[in-house]
Tab-separated table of C-alpha atoms in Angstrom:
chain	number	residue	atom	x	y	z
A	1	UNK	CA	-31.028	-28.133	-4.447
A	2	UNK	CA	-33.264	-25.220	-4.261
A	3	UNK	CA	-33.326	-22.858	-7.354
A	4	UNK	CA	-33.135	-20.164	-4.551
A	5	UNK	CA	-29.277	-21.181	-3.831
A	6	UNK	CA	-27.990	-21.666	-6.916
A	7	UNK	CA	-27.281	-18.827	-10.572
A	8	UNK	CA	-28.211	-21.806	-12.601
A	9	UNK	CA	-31.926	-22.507	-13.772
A	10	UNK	CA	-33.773	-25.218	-11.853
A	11	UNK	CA	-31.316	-25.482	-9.446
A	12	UNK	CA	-28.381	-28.192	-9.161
A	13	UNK	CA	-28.002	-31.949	-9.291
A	14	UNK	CA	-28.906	-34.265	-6.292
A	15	UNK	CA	-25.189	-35.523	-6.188
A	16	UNK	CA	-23.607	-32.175	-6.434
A	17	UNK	CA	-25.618	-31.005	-3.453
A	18	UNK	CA	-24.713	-33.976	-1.799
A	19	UNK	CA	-21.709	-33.211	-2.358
A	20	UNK	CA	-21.457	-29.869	-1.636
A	21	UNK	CA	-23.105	-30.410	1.565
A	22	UNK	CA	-20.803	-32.895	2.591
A	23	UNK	CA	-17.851	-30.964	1.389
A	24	UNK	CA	-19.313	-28.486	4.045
A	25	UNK	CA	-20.556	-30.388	6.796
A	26	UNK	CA	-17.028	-32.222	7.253
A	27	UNK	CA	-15.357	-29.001	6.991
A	28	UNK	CA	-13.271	-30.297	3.929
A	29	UNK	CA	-13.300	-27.619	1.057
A	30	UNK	CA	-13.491	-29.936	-1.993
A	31	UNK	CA	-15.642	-28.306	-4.798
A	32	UNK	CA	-17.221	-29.516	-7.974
A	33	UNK	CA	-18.776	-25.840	-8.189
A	34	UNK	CA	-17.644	-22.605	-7.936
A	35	UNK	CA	-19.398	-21.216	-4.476
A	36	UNK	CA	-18.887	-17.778	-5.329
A	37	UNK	CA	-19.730	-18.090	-8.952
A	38	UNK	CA	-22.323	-20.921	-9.061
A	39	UNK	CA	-24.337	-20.225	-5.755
A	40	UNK	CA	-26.386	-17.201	-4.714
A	41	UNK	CA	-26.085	-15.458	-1.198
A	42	UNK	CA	-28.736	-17.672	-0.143
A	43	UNK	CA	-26.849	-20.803	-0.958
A	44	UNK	CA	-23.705	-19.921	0.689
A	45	UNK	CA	-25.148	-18.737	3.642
A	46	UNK	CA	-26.365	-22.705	3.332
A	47	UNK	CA	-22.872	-23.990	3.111
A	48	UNK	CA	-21.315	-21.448	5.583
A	49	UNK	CA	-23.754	-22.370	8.272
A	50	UNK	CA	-23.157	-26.326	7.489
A	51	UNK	CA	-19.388	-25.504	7.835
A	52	UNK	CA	-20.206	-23.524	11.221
A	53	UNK	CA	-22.241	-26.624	12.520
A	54	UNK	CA	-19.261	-29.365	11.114
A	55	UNK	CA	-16.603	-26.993	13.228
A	56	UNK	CA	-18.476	-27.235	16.316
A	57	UNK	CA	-19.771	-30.508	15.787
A	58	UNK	CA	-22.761	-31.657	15.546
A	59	UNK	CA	-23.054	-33.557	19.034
A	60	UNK	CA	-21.903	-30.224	20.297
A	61	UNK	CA	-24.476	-28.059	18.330
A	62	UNK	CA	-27.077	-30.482	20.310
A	63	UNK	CA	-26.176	-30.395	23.413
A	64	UNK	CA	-25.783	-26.148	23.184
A	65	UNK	CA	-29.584	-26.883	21.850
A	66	UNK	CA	-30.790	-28.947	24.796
A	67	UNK	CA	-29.202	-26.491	27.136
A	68	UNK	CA	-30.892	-23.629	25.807
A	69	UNK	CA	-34.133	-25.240	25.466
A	70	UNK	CA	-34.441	-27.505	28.478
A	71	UNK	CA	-31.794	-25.904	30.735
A	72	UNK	CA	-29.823	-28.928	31.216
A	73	UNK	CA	-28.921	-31.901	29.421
A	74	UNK	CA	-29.669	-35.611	30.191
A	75	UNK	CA	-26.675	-37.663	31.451
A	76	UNK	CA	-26.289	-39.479	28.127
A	77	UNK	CA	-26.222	-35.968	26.044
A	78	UNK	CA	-23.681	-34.808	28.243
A	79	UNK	CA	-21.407	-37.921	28.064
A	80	UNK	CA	-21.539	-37.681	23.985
A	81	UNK	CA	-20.415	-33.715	24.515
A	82	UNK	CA	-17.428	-35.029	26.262
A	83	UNK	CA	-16.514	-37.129	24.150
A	84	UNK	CA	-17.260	-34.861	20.802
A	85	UNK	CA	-14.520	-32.528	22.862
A	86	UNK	CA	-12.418	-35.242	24.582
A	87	UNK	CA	-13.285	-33.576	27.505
A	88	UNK	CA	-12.972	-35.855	30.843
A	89	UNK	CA	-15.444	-34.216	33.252
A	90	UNK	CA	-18.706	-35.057	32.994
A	91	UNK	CA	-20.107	-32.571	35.661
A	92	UNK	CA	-18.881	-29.101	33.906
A	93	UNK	CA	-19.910	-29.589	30.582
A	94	UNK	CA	-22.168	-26.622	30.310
A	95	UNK	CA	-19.446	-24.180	30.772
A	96	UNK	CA	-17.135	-26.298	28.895
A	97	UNK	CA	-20.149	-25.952	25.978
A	98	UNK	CA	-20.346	-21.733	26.615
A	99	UNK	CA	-16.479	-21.464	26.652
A	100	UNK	CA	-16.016	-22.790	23.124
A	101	UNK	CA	-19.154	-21.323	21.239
A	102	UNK	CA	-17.687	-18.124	23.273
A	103	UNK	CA	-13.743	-18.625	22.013
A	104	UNK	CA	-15.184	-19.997	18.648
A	105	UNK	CA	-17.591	-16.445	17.878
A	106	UNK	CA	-14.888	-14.236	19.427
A	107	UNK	CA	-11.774	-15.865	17.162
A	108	UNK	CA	-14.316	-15.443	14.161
A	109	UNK	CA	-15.733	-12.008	14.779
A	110	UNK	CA	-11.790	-10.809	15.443
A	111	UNK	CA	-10.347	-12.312	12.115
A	112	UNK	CA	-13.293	-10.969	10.087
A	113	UNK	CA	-12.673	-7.595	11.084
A	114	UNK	CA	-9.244	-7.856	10.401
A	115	UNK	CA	-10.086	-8.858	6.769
A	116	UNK	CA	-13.262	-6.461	6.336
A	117	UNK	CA	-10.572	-3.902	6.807
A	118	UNK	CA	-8.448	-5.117	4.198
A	119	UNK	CA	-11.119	-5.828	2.016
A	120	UNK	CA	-12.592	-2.385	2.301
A	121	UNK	CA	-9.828	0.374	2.264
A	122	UNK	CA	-7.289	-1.159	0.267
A	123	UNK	CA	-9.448	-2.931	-2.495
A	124	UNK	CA	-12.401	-0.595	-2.294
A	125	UNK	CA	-15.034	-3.483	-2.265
A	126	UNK	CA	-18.530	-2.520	-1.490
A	127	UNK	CA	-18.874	-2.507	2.299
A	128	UNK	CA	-21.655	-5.231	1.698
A	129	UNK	CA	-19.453	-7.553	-0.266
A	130	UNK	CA	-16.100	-6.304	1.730
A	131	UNK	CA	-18.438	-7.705	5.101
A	132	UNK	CA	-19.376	-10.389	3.626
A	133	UNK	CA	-16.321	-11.686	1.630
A	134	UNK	CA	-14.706	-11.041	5.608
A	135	UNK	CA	-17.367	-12.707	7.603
A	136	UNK	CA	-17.213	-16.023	5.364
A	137	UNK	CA	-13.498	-16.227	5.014
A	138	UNK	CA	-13.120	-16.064	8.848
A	139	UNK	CA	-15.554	-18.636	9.203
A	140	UNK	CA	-14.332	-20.937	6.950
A	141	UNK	CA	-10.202	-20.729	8.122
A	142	UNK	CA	-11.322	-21.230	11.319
A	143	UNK	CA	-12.967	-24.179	11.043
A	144	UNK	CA	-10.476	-25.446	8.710
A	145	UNK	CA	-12.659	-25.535	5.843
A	146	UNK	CA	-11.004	-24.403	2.782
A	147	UNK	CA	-13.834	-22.753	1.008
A	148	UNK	CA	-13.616	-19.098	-1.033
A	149	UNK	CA	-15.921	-17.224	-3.058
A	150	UNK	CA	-12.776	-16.620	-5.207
A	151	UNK	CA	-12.526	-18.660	-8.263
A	152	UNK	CA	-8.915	-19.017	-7.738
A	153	UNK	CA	-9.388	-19.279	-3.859
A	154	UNK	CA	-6.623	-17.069	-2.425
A	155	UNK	CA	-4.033	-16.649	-5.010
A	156	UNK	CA	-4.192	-13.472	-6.095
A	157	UNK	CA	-3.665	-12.786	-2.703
A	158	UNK	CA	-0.492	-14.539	-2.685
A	159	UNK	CA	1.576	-11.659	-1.484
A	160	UNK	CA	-0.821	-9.759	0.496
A	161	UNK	CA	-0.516	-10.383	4.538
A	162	UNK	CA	-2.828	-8.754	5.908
A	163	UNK	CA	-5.295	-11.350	3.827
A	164	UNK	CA	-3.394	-14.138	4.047
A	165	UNK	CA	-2.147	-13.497	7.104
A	166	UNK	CA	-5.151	-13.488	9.305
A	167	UNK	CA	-6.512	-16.781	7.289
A	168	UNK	CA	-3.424	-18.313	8.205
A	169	UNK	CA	-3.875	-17.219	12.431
A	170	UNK	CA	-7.217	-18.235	12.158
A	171	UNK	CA	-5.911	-22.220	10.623
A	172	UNK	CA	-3.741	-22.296	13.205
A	173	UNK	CA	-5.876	-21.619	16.050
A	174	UNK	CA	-8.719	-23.899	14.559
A	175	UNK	CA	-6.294	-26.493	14.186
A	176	UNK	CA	-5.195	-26.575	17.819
A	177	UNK	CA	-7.694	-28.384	19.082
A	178	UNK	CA	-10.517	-26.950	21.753
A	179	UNK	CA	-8.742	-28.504	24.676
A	180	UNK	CA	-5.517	-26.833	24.021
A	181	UNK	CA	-6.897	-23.543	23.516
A	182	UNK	CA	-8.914	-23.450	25.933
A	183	UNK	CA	-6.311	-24.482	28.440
A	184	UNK	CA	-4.010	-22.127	27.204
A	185	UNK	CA	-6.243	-19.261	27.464
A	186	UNK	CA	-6.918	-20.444	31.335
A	187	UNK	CA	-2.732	-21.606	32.118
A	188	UNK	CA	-0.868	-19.346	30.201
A	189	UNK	CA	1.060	-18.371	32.617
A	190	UNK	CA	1.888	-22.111	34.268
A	191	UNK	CA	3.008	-23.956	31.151
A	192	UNK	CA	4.351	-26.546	33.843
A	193	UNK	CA	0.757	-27.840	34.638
A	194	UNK	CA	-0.448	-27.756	31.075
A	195	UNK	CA	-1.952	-31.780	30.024
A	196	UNK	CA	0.318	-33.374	27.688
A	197	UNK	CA	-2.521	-33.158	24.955
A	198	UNK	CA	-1.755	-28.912	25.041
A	199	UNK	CA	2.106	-29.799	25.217
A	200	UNK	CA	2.141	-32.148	22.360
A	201	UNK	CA	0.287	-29.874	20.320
A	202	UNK	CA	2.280	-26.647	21.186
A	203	UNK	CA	5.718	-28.293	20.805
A	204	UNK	CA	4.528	-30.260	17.605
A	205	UNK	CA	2.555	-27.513	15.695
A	206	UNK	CA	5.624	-25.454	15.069
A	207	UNK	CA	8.363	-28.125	14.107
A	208	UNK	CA	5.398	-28.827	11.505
A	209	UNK	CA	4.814	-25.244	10.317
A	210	UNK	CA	8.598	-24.798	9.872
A	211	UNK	CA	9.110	-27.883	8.442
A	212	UNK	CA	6.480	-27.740	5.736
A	213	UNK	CA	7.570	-24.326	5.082
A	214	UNK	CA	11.079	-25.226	4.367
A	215	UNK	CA	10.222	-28.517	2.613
A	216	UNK	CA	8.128	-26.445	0.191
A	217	UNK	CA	10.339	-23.676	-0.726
A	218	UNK	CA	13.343	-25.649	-1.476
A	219	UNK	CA	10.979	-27.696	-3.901
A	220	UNK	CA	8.922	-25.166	-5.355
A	221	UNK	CA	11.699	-22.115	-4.977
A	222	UNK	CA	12.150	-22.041	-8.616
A	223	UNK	CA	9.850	-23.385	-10.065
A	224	UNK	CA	7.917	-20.648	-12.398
A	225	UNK	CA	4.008	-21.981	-12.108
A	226	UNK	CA	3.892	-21.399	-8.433
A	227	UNK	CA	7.070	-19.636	-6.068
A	228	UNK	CA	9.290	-18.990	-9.725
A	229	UNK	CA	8.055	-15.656	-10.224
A	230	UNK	CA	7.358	-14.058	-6.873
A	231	UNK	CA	10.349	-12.326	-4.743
A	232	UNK	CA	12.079	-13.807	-2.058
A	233	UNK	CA	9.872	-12.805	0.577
A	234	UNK	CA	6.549	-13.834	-1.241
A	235	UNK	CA	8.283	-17.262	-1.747
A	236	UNK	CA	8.819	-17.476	2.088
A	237	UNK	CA	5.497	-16.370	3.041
A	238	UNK	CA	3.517	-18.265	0.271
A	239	UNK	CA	5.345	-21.208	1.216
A	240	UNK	CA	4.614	-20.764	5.112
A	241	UNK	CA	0.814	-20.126	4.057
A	242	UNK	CA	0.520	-23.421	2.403
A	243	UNK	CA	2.336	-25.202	5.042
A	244	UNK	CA	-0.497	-23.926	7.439
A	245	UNK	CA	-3.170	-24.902	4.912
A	246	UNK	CA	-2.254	-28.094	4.882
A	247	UNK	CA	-3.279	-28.289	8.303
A	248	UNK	CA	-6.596	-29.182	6.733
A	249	UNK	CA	-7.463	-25.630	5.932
A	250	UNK	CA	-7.821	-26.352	2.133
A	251	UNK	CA	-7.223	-22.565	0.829
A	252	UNK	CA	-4.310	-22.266	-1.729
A	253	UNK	CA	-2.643	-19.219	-2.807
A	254	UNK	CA	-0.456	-20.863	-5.290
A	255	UNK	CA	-1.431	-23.193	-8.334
A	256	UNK	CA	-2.058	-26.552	-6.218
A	257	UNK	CA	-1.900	-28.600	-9.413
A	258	UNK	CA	1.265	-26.991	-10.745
A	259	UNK	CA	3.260	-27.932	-7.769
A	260	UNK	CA	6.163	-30.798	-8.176
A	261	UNK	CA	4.688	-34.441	-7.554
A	262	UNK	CA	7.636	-34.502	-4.270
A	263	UNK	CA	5.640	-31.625	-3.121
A	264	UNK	CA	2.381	-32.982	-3.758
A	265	UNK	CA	3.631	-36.341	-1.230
A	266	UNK	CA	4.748	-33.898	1.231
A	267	UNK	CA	2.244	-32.395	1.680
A	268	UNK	CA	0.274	-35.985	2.219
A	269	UNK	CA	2.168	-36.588	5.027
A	270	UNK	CA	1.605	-33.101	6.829
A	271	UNK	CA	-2.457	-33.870	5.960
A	272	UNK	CA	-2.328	-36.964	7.257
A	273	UNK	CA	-1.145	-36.098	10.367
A	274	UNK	CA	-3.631	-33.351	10.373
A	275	UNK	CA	-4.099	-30.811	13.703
A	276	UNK	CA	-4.633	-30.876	17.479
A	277	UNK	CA	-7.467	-33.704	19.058
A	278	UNK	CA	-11.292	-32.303	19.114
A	279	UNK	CA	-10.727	-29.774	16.885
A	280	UNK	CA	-11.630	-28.333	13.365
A	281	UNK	CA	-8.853	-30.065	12.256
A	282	UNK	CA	-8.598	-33.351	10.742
A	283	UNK	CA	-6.133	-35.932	10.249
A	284	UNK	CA	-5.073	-38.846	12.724
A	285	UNK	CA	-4.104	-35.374	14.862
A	286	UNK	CA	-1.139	-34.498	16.222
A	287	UNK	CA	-1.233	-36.791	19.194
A	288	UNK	CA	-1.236	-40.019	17.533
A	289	UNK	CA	1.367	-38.767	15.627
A	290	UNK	CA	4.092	-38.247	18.171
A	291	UNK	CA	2.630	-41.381	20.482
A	292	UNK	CA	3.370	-43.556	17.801
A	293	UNK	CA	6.487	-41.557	17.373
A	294	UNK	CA	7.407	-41.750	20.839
A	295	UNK	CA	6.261	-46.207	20.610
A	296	UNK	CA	8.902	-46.897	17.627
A	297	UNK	CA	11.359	-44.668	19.741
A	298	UNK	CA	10.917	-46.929	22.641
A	299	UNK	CA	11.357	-50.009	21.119
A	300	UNK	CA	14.353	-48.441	19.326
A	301	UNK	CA	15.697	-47.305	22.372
A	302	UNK	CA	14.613	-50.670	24.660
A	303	UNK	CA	12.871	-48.619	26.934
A	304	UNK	CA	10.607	-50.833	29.660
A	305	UNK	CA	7.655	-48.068	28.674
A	306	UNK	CA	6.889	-45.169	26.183
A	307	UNK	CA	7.522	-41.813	27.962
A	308	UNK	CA	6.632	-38.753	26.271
A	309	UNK	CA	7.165	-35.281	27.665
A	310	UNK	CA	8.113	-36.487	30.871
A	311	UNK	CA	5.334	-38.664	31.157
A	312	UNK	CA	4.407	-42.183	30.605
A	313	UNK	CA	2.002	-43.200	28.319
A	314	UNK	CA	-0.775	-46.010	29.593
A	315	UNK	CA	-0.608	-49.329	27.158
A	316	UNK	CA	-4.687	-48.285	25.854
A	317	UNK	CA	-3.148	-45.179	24.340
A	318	UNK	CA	-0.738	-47.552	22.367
A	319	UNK	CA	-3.672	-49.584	21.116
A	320	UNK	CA	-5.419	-46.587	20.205
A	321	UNK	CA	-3.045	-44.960	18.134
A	322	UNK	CA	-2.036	-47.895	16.552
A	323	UNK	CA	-5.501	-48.747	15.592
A	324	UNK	CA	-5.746	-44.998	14.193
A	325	UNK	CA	-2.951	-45.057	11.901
A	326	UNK	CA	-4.142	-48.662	10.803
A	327	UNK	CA	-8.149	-47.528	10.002
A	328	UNK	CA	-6.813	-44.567	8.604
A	329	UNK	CA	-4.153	-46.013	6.117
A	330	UNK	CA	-6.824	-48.621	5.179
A	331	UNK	CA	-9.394	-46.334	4.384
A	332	UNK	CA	-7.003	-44.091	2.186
A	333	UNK	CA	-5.936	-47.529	0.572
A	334	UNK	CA	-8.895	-48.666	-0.431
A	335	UNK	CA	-10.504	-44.866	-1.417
A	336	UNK	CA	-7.663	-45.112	-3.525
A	337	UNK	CA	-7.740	-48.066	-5.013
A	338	UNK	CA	-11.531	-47.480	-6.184
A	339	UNK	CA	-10.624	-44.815	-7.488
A	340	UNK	CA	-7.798	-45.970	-9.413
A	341	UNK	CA	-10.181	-48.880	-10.488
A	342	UNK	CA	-12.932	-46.399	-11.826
A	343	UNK	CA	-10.723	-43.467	-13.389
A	344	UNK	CA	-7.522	-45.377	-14.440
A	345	UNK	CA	-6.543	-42.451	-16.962
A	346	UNK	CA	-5.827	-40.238	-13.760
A	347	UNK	CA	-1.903	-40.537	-12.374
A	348	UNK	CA	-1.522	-42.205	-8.823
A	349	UNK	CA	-0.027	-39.104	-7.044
A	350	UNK	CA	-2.844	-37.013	-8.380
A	351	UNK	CA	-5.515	-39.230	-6.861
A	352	UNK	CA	-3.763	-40.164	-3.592
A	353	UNK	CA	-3.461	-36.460	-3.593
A	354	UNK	CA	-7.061	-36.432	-3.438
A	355	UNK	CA	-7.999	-39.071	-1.432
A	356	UNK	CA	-5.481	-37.708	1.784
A	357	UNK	CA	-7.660	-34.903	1.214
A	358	UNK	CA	-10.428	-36.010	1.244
A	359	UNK	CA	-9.954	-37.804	3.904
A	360	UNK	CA	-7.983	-35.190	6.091
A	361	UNK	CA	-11.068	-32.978	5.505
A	362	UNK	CA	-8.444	-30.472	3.823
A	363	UNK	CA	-9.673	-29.529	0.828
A	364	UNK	CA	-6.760	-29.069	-1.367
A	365	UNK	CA	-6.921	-30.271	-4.959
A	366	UNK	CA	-4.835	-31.421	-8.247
A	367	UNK	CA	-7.633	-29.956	-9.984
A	368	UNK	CA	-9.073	-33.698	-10.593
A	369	UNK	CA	-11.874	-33.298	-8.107
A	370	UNK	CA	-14.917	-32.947	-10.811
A	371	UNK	CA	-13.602	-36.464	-12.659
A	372	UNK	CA	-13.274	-38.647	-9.443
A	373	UNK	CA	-16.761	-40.517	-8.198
A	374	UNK	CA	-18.703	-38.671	-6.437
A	375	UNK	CA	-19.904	-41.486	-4.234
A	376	UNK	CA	-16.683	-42.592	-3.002
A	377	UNK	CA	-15.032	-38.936	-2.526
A	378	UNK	CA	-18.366	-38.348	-0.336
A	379	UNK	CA	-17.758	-41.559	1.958
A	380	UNK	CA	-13.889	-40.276	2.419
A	381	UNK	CA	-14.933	-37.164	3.709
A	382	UNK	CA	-17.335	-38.080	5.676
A	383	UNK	CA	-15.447	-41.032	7.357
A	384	UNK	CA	-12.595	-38.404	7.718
A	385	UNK	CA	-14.328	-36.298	9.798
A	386	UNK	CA	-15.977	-38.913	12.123
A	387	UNK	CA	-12.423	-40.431	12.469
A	388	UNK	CA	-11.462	-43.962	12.525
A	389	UNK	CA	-11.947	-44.541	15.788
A	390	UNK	CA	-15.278	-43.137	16.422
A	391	UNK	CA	-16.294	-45.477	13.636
A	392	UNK	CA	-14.811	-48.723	14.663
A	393	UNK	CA	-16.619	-47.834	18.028
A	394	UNK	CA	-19.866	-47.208	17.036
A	395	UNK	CA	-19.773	-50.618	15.247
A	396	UNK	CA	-18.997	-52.113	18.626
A	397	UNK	CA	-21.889	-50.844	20.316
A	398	UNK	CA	-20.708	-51.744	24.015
A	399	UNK	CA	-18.088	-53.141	25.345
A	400	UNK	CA	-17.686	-56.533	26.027
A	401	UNK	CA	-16.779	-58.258	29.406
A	402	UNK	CA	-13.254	-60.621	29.410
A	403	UNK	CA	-14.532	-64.146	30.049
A	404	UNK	CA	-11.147	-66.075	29.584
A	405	UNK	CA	-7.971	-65.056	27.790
A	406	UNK	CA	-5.863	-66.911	25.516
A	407	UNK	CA	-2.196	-68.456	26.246
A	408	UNK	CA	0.245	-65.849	25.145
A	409	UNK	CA	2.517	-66.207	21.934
A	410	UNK	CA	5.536	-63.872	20.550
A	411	UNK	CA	5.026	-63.861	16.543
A	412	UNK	CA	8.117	-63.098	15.064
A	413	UNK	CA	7.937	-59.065	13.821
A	414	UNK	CA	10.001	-57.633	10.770
């Protein structure tokens, strides 16, 4: 709120901040102003280091804090860490901490240069704006962010892939997840022993890169306001870009709001699912996607237990991903639905558009997101990024010991 961070006199309202801030923290990408227009180099150095802090995570960010300052971190600290990073050991979390500030700064510094270069010898920016443009682009794919300091985020890039190219490397990897990167980085060579979090995620991410990329050419393939008027292989690759981006990147190199409503419920689903577990993705994650997957195959099938890449799932993984996909679905129902109740003039697809977004922590918009309440798009994000789960759970507070158990019953289902 600072006049320092914004162009505009006396500085900005307390609810775009807010929402600004929040828009960065959880790593989402919705705007109501135009960060490269609207906000000085002070400001977005503000929102780029909120987006650096919502990749890592903020539990994270402490406990890197604690180390440096005390030179360990208390046993409670540490347990939160794990958890921020789904990680199961509790005794190597220091090096778990080093390894992905380490992969996250190395990823970031390598796509940066990669677009520095573009930005500098083929569209003669200043090296000062070519830098920074680079440096802030990397930052934000990575973490899945979504945000530009383009007006029209990364469409007149649509066809260029050495820009788009690196964003899209730099989703991808952001959206695995820490635990399968950094296990692929250490087992590369043994794919055999690899966790079936990093198989899930390595067999899954593709079949949903393809797919969206097929799904949205063959919708959008002639259609003139967005893959109409490019050549055949712009089509492909501005198709494949937004199939990544919907990942819960939130950068669009073709006109988001001119896209076919079909396309527009596609690409729900693919942000709903989201990207790899304890990652800069969002989404229910890729996981719960194929254990539920692999729960309605089982009953399908009659299996005695849900197996899934050669393994068997444990019953609590059930509840868990059932509970997921229920908190999740209820939140984007009733987001929705308030919504719907305080802008009625606004079309259904258009705001559940929106609202997956928002809650996904994509970023992606119809182009409604200035005419939606603030209040309610702030709550999405914010419970988007937390996940359902982590929610539910902290209104717990502890777990509670079984006493006596109730006689079982079979309700009839379907």
């Amino acid at each position: 709120m600072t006049p320092a961070a914004t162009v505009a006199a006396g500085g900005i309202s307390l609810l775009s901040a807010l929402f600004t801030a929040t828009s960065s923290l959880s790593v989402t990408g919705l705007v109501v102003l135009d960060t490269g227009q609207d906000f000085t180099f002070f400001g977005q150095l503000v929102i780029l280091g909120l987006i650096q802090a919502g990749g890592l995570g903020v539990l994270l960010l402490t406990t890197l804090l604690a180390m440096v300052v005390a030179g360990k971190a208390g046993l409670k600290l540490r347990q939160s860490a794990a958890t921020e990073t789904k990680s199961s050991g509790i005794g190597g979390i220091k090096p778990m901490v080093l390894r992905i500030v380490g992969l996250t700064v190395a990823t970031e510094l390598t796509i940066a240069s990669a677009l520095f270069l573009r930005f500098y010898c083929y569209y003669d920016k200043p090296v000062g704006e070519a830098v920074w443009n680079a440096i802030f682009h990397a930052i934000s794919a990575f973490n899945n962010a979504g945000f530009g300091l383009e007006s029209d985020s990364l469409t007149r890039y649509v066809t260029d892939p050495l820009i788009c190219g690196p964003i899209a490397v730099a989703v991808i990897l952001g959206g695995l997840g820490y635990p399968a990167l950094i296990e692929l980085l250490r087992r590369y060579k043994t794919p055999l022993k690899w966790s079936m979090t990093t198989r899930a995620v390595v067999v899954i991410t593709p079949v949903l890169l393809v797919g969206g990329t097929v799904f949205v050419a063959v919708i959008e393939w002639t259609n003139p306001d967005t893959l109409g008027q490019l050549p055949w292989w712009g089509k492909i690759q501005a198709a494949s870009f937004q199939s990544t981006i919907t990942r819960t990147a939130g950068f669009n190199s073709i006109d988001i709001a001119q896209l076919h409503p079909a396309t527009w419920f596609g690409m729900d689903i693919l942000m709903f699912i989201g990207g790899g577990p304890a990652g800069t993705a969002g989404g229910i994650k890729i996981t719960t996607f194929i254990v539920v997957g692999a729960m309605a195959w089982a009953e399908i099938s009659g299996a005695r237990s849900v197996t899934l890449l050669g393994r068997r799932v444990s019953r609590s993984v059930h509840r868990q991903a059932a509970t997921v996909i229920a908190l999740a679905l209820g939140l984007i129902v009733v987001s929705t639905m308030i919504i719907m109740l305080d802008a009625p003039h606004l079309r259904f697809d258009r705001t559940l558009f929106e609202v997956v977004s928002a809650f996904g922590t994509v970023g992606l918009s119809t182009g409604i997101t200035a005419e939606l309440p603030p209040v309610s798009q702030i709550v999405t994000m914010i419970l988007g990024r937390l996940g359902p789960v982590t929610v539910a759970s902290s209104l717990a507070l502890r777990d509670r010991p079984i006493r006596h158990e109730l006689p079982k019953e079979r309700p009839l289902i379907g």
